[in-house]
Short mmCIF file of C-alpha atoms in Angstrom, two decimals:
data_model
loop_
_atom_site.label_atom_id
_atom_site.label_comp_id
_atom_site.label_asym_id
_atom_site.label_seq_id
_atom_site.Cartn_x
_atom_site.Cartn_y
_atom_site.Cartn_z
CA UNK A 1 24.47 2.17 42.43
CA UNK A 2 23.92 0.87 46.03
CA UNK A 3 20.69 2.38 46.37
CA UNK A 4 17.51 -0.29 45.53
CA UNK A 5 15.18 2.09 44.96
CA UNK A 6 17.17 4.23 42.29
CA UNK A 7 18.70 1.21 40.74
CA UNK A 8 15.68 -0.25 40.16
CA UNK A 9 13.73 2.55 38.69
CA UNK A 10 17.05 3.19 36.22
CA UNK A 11 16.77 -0.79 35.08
CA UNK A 12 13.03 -0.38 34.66
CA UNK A 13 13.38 2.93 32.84
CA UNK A 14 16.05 1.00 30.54
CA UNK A 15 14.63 -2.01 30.09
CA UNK A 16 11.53 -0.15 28.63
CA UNK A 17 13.16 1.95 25.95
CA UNK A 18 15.39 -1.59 25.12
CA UNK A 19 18.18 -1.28 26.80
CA UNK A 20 20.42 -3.98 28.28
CA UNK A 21 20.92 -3.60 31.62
CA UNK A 22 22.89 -4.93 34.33
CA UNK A 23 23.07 -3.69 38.21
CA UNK A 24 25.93 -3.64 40.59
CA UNK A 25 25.57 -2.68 44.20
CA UNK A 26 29.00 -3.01 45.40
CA UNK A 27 32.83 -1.43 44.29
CA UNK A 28 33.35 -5.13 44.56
CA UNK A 29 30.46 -6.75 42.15
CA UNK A 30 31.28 -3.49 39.55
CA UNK A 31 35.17 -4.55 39.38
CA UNK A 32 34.24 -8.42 38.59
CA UNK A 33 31.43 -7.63 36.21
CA UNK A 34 34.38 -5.03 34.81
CA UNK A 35 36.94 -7.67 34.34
CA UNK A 36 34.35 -10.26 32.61
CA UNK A 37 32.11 -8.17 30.31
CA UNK A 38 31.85 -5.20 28.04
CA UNK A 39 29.34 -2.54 28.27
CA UNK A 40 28.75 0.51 26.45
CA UNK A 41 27.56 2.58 29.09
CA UNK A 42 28.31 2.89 32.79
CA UNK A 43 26.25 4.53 35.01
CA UNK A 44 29.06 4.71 38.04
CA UNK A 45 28.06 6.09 41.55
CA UNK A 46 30.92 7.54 43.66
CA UNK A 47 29.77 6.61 46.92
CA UNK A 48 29.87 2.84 46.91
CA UNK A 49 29.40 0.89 50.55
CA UNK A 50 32.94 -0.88 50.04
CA UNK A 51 34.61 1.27 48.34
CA UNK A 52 35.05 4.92 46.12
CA UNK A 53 33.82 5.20 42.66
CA UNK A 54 36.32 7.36 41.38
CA UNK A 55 38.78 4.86 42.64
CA UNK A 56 36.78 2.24 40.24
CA UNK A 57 36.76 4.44 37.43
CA UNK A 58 41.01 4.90 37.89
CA UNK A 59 41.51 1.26 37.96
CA UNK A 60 38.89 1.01 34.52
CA UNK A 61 40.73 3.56 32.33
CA UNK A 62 44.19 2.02 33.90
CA UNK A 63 43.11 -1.67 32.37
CA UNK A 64 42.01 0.34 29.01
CA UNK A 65 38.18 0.00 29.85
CA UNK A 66 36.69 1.73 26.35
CA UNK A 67 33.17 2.18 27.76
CA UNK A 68 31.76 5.76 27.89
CA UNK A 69 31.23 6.19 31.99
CA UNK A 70 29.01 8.63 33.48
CA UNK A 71 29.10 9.36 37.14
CA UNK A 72 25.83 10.11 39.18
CA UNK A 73 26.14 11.34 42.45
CA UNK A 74 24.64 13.45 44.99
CA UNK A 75 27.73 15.20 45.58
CA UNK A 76 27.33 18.77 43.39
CA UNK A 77 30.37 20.32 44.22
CA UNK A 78 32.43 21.57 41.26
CA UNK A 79 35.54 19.79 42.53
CA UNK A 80 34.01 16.55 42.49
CA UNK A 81 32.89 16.89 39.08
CA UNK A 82 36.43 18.04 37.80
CA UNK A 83 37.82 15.37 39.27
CA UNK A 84 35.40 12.56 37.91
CA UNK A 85 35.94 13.98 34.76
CA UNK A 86 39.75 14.34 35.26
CA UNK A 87 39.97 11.06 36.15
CA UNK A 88 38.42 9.64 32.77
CA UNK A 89 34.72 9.98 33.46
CA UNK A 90 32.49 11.29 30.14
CA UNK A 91 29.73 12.72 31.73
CA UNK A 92 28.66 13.86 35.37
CA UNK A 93 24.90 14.02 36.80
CA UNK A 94 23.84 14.89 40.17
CA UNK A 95 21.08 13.27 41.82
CA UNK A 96 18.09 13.49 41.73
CA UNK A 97 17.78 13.63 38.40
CA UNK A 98 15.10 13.10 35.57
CA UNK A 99 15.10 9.74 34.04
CA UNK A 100 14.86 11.23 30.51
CA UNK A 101 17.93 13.74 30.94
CA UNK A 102 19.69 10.78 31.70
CA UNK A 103 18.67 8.61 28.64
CA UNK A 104 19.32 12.06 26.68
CA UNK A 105 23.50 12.39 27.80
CA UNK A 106 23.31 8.25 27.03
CA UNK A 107 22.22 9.00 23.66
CA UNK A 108 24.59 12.25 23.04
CA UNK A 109 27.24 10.02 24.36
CA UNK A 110 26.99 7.19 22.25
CA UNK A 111 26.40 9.30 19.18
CA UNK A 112 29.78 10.63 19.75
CA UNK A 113 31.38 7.48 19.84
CA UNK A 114 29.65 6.13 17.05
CA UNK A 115 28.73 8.66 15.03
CA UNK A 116 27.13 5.80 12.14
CA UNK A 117 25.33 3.90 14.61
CA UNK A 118 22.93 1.50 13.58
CA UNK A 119 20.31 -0.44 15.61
CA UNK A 120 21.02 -3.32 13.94
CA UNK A 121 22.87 -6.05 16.01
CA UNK A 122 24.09 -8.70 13.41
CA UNK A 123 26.09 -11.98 14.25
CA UNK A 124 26.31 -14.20 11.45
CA UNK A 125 22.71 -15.52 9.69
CA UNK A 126 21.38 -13.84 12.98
CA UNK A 127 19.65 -9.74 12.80
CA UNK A 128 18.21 -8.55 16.04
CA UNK A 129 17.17 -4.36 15.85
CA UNK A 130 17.34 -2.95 19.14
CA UNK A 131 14.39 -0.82 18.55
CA UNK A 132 11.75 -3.12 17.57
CA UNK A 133 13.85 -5.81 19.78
CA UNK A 134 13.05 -8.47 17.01
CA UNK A 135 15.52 -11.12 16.04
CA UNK A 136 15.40 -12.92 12.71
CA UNK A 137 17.46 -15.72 11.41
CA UNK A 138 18.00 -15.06 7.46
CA UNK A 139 15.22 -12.82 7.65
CA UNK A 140 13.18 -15.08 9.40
CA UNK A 141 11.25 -13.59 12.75
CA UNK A 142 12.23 -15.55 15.85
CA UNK A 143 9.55 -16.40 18.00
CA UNK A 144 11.48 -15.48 21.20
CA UNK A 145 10.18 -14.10 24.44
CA UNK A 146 11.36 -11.24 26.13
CA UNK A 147 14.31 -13.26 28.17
CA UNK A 148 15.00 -14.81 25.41
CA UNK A 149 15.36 -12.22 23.34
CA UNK A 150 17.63 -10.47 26.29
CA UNK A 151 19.49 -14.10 26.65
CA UNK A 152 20.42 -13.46 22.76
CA UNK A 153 21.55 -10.02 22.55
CA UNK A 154 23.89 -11.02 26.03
CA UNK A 155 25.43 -14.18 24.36
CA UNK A 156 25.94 -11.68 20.84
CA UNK A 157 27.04 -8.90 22.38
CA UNK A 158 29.48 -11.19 24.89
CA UNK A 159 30.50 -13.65 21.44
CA UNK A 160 33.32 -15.64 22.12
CA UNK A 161 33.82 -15.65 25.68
CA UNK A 162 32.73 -17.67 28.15
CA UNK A 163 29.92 -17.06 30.35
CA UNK A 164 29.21 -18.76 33.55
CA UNK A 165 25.50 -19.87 34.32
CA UNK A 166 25.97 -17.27 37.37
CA UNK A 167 26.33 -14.51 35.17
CA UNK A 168 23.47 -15.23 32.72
CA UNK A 169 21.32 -15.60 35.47
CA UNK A 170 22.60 -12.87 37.13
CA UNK A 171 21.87 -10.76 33.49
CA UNK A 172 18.55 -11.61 32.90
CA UNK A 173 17.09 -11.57 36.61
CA UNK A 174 19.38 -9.53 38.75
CA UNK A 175 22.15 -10.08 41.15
CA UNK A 176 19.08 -11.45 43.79
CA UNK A 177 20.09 -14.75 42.32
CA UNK A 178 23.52 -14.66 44.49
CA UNK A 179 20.47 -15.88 47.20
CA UNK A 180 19.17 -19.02 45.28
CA UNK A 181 20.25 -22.42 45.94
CA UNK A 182 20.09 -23.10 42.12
CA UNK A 183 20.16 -21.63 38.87
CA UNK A 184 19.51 -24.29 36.53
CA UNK A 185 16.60 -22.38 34.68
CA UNK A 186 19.30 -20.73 32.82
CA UNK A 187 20.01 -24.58 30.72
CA UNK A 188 15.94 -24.05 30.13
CA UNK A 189 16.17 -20.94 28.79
CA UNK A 190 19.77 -21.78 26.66
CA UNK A 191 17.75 -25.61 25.50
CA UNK A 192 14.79 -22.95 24.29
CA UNK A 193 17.17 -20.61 22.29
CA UNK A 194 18.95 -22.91 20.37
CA UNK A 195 15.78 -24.84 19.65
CA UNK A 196 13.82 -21.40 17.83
CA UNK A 197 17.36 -20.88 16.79
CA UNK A 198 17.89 -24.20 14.98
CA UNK A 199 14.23 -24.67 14.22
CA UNK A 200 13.78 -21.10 12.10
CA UNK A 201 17.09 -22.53 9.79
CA UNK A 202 19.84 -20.87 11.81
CA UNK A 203 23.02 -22.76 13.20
CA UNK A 204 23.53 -23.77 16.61
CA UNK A 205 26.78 -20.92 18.03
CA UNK A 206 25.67 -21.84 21.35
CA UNK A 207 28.19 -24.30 22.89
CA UNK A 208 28.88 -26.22 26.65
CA UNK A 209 31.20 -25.46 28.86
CA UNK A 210 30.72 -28.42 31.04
CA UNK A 211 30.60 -27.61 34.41
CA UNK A 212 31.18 -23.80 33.84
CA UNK A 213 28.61 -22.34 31.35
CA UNK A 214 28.28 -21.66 27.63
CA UNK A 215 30.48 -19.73 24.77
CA UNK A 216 28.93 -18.07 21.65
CA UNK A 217 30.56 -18.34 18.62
CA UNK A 218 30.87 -19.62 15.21
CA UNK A 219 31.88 -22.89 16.31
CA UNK A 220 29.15 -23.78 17.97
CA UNK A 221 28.10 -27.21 19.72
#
């Protein structure tokens, strides 16, 4: 979505009812974050300011892309929305829309393609519940604040691969921080994790990538 003010009242919508939540503004920034992460849900705008959206949404189902995508546009014609939906796309909206119609097809959506699920996220000795958005270790409550907490579910739900500093910065304070000289808060807020992490009885599955960023995995550091 290349629109500020609609992209931020999505995230903040999102972010309230515990949802992860990343933003891309550009065809561009959407087909990198594509090839590095996995998401559940897209939220995919067609008109993009470097590119089309359906022409995004082509190249994701050609590269076997399993998340659920839902387009949002202002266009309301009925041949746009047969060909989003042609193309691959599982739901259409057109703008404006309500915030909680949207969070309603999310939730429809996802209870199709996991018709059992559970809001339990479990890695290991490590529980978080995306409801409450608590995170124990054997049981044990973490003491984590809210980045922390978001840091967590990112490196779980992203176990195994490597994430640069970039991204995780980019994850838990938006893609402003392409404009910062630095983003070396992200080791502070990695140091803290594995500290409540290691200090509540849990193993370390953080590890360094020197020079690049950190992995999460069984291995560890």
């Amino acid at each position: 979505e290349d629109h500020p003010e609609l992209a931020k009242s999505i995230v903040s919508y999102f972010v309230q009812e515990h949802y992860i939540c990343e933003v891309a503004t550009t065809f561009e920034k959407t087909r990198e974050k594509l090839e590095l992460f996995k998401y559940d849900v897209i939220l995919l705008d067609i008109m993009l300011p470097d590119g089309n959206g359906i022409d995004l949404l082509k190249m994701a189902r050609q590269d076997k892309v399993d998340s659920s995508i839902i387009i949002i546009s202002a266009h309301n014609a009925l041949d746009f929305k047969l060909t989003g939906l042609s193309e691959g796309a599982d739901d259409y909206i057109t703008k404006p829309f309500p915030l909680p119609e949207l969070h309603a097809r999310i939730k429809a959506i996802m209870r199709r393609r996991s018709p059992q699920q559970t809001n339990l996220l479990t890695f290991k000795d490590i529980t978080a519940n995306l409801e409450s958005m608590e995170c124990r270790i054997n049981g044990k409550l973490l003491p984590l604040t809210r980045k922390e907490t978001s840091l967590l579910l990112y490196l779980i739900n992203n176990k195994g691969r490597m994430l640069t500093r970039q991204a995780i910065a980019a994850h838990l304070w938006g893609d402003y921080t392409d404009n910062l000289d630095s983003v070396d808060f992200v080791y502070q807020h990695v140091k803290n994790l594995r500290k409540k992490i290691t200090d509540a009885g849990g193993q370390n599955y953080i590890s360094t990538v020197y020079g690049l960023g950190y992995k999460f995995d069984a291995a560890g550091a």
